[in-house]
PDB file of C-alpha atoms in Angstrom:
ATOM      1  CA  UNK A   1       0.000   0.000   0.000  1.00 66.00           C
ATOM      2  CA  UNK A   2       1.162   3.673  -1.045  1.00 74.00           C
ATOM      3  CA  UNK A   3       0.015   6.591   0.899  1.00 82.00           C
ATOM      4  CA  UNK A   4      -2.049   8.796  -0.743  1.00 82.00           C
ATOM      5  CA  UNK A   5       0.714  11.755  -0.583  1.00 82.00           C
ATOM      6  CA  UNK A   6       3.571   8.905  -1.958  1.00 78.00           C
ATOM      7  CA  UNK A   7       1.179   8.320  -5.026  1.00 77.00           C
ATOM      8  CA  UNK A   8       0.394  11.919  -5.668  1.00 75.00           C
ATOM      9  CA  UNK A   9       4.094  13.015  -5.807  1.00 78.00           C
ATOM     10  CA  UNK A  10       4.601   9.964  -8.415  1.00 74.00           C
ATOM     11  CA  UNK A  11       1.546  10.955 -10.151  1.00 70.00           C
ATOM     12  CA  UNK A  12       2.766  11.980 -14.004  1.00 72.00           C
ATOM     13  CA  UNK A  13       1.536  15.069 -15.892  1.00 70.00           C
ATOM     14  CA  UNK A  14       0.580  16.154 -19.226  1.00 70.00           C
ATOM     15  CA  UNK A  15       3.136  17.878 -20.981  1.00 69.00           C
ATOM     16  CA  UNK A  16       3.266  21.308 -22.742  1.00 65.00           C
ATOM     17  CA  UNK A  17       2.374  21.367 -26.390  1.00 68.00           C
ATOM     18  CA  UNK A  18       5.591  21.675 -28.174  1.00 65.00           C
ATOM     19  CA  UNK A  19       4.237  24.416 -30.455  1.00 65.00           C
ATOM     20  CA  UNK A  20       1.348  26.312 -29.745  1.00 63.00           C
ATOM     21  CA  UNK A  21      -1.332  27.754 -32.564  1.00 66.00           C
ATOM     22  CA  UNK A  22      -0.340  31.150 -33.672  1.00 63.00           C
ATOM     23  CA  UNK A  23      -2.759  33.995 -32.433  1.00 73.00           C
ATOM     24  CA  UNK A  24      -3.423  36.007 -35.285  1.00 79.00           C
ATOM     25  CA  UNK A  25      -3.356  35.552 -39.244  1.00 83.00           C
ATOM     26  CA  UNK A  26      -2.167  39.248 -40.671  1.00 88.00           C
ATOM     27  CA  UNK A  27       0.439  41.819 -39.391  1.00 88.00           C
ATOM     28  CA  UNK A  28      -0.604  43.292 -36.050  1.00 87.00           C
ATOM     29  CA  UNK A  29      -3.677  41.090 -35.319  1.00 88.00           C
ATOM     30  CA  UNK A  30      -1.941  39.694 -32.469  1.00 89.00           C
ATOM     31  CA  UNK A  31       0.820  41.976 -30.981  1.00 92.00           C
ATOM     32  CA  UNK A  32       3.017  41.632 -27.393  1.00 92.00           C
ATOM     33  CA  UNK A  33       4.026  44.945 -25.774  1.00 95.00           C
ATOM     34  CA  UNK A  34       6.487  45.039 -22.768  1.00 95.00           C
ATOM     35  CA  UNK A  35       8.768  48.016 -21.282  1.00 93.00           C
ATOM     36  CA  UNK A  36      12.061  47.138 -19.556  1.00 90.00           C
ATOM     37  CA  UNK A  37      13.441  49.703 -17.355  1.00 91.00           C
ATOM     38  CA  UNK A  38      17.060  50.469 -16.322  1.00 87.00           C
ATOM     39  CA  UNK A  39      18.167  52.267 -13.059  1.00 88.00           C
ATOM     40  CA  UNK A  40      21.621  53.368 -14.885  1.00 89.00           C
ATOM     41  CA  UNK A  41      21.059  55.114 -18.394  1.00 87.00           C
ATOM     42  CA  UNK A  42      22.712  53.354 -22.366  1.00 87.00           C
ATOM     43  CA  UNK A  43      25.581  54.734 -23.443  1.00 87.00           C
ATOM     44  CA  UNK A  44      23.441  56.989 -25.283  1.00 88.00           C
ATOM     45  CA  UNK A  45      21.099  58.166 -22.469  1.00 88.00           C
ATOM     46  CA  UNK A  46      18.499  55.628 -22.589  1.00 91.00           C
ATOM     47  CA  UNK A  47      16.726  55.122 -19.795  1.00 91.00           C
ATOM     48  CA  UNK A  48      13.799  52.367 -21.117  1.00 93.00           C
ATOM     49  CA  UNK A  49      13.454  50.116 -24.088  1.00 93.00           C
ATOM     50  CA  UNK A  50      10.006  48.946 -25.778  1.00 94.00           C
ATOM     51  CA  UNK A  51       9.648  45.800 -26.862  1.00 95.00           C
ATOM     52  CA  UNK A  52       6.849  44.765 -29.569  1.00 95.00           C
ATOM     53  CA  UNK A  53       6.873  41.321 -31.004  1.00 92.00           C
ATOM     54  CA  UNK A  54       3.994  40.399 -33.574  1.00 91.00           C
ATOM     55  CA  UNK A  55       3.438  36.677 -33.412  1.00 86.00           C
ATOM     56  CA  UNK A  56       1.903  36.044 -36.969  1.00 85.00           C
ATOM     57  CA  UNK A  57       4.757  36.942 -38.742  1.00 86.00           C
ATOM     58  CA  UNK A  58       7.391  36.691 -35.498  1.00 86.00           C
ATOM     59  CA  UNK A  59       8.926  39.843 -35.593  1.00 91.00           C
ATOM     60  CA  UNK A  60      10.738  41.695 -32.964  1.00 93.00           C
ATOM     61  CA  UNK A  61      10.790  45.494 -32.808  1.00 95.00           C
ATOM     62  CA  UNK A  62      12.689  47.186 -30.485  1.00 93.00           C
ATOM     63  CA  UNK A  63      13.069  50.833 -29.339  1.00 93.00           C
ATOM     64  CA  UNK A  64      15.492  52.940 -27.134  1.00 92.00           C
ATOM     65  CA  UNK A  65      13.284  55.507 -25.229  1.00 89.00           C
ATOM     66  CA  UNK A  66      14.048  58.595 -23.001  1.00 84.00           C
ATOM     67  CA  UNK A  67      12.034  59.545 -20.334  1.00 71.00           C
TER      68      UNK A  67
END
């Protein structure tokens, strides 16, 4: 006999889907914004970048911004 916390820490799970469906059939239908922040400022007096990645045609756009 197994205790019932031995056979849920042996229990197996489902993995992840090694590719996932694409959100979004034309440019900019389906669009991921983030903003990264730096306490110390580029060598050209950047203090933030913006990120934008559109995932239908899986490009990466990224831009140096001041305050």
């Amino acid at each position: 006999p197994v205790c019932d916390v031995c056979a849920r820490a042996k229990a197996t799970r489902t993995s992840f889907k090694p590719n996932h469906s694409i959100r979004g059939r034309t440019f900019g239908d389906y669009v991921s914004v983030d903003i990264i922040s730096y306490s110390v400022p580029s060598r050209d007096g950047f203090f933030y970048v913006l990120t934008f990645i559109d995932h239908a045609f899986q490009v990466l756009q990224v831009i140096s911004v001041n305050q």
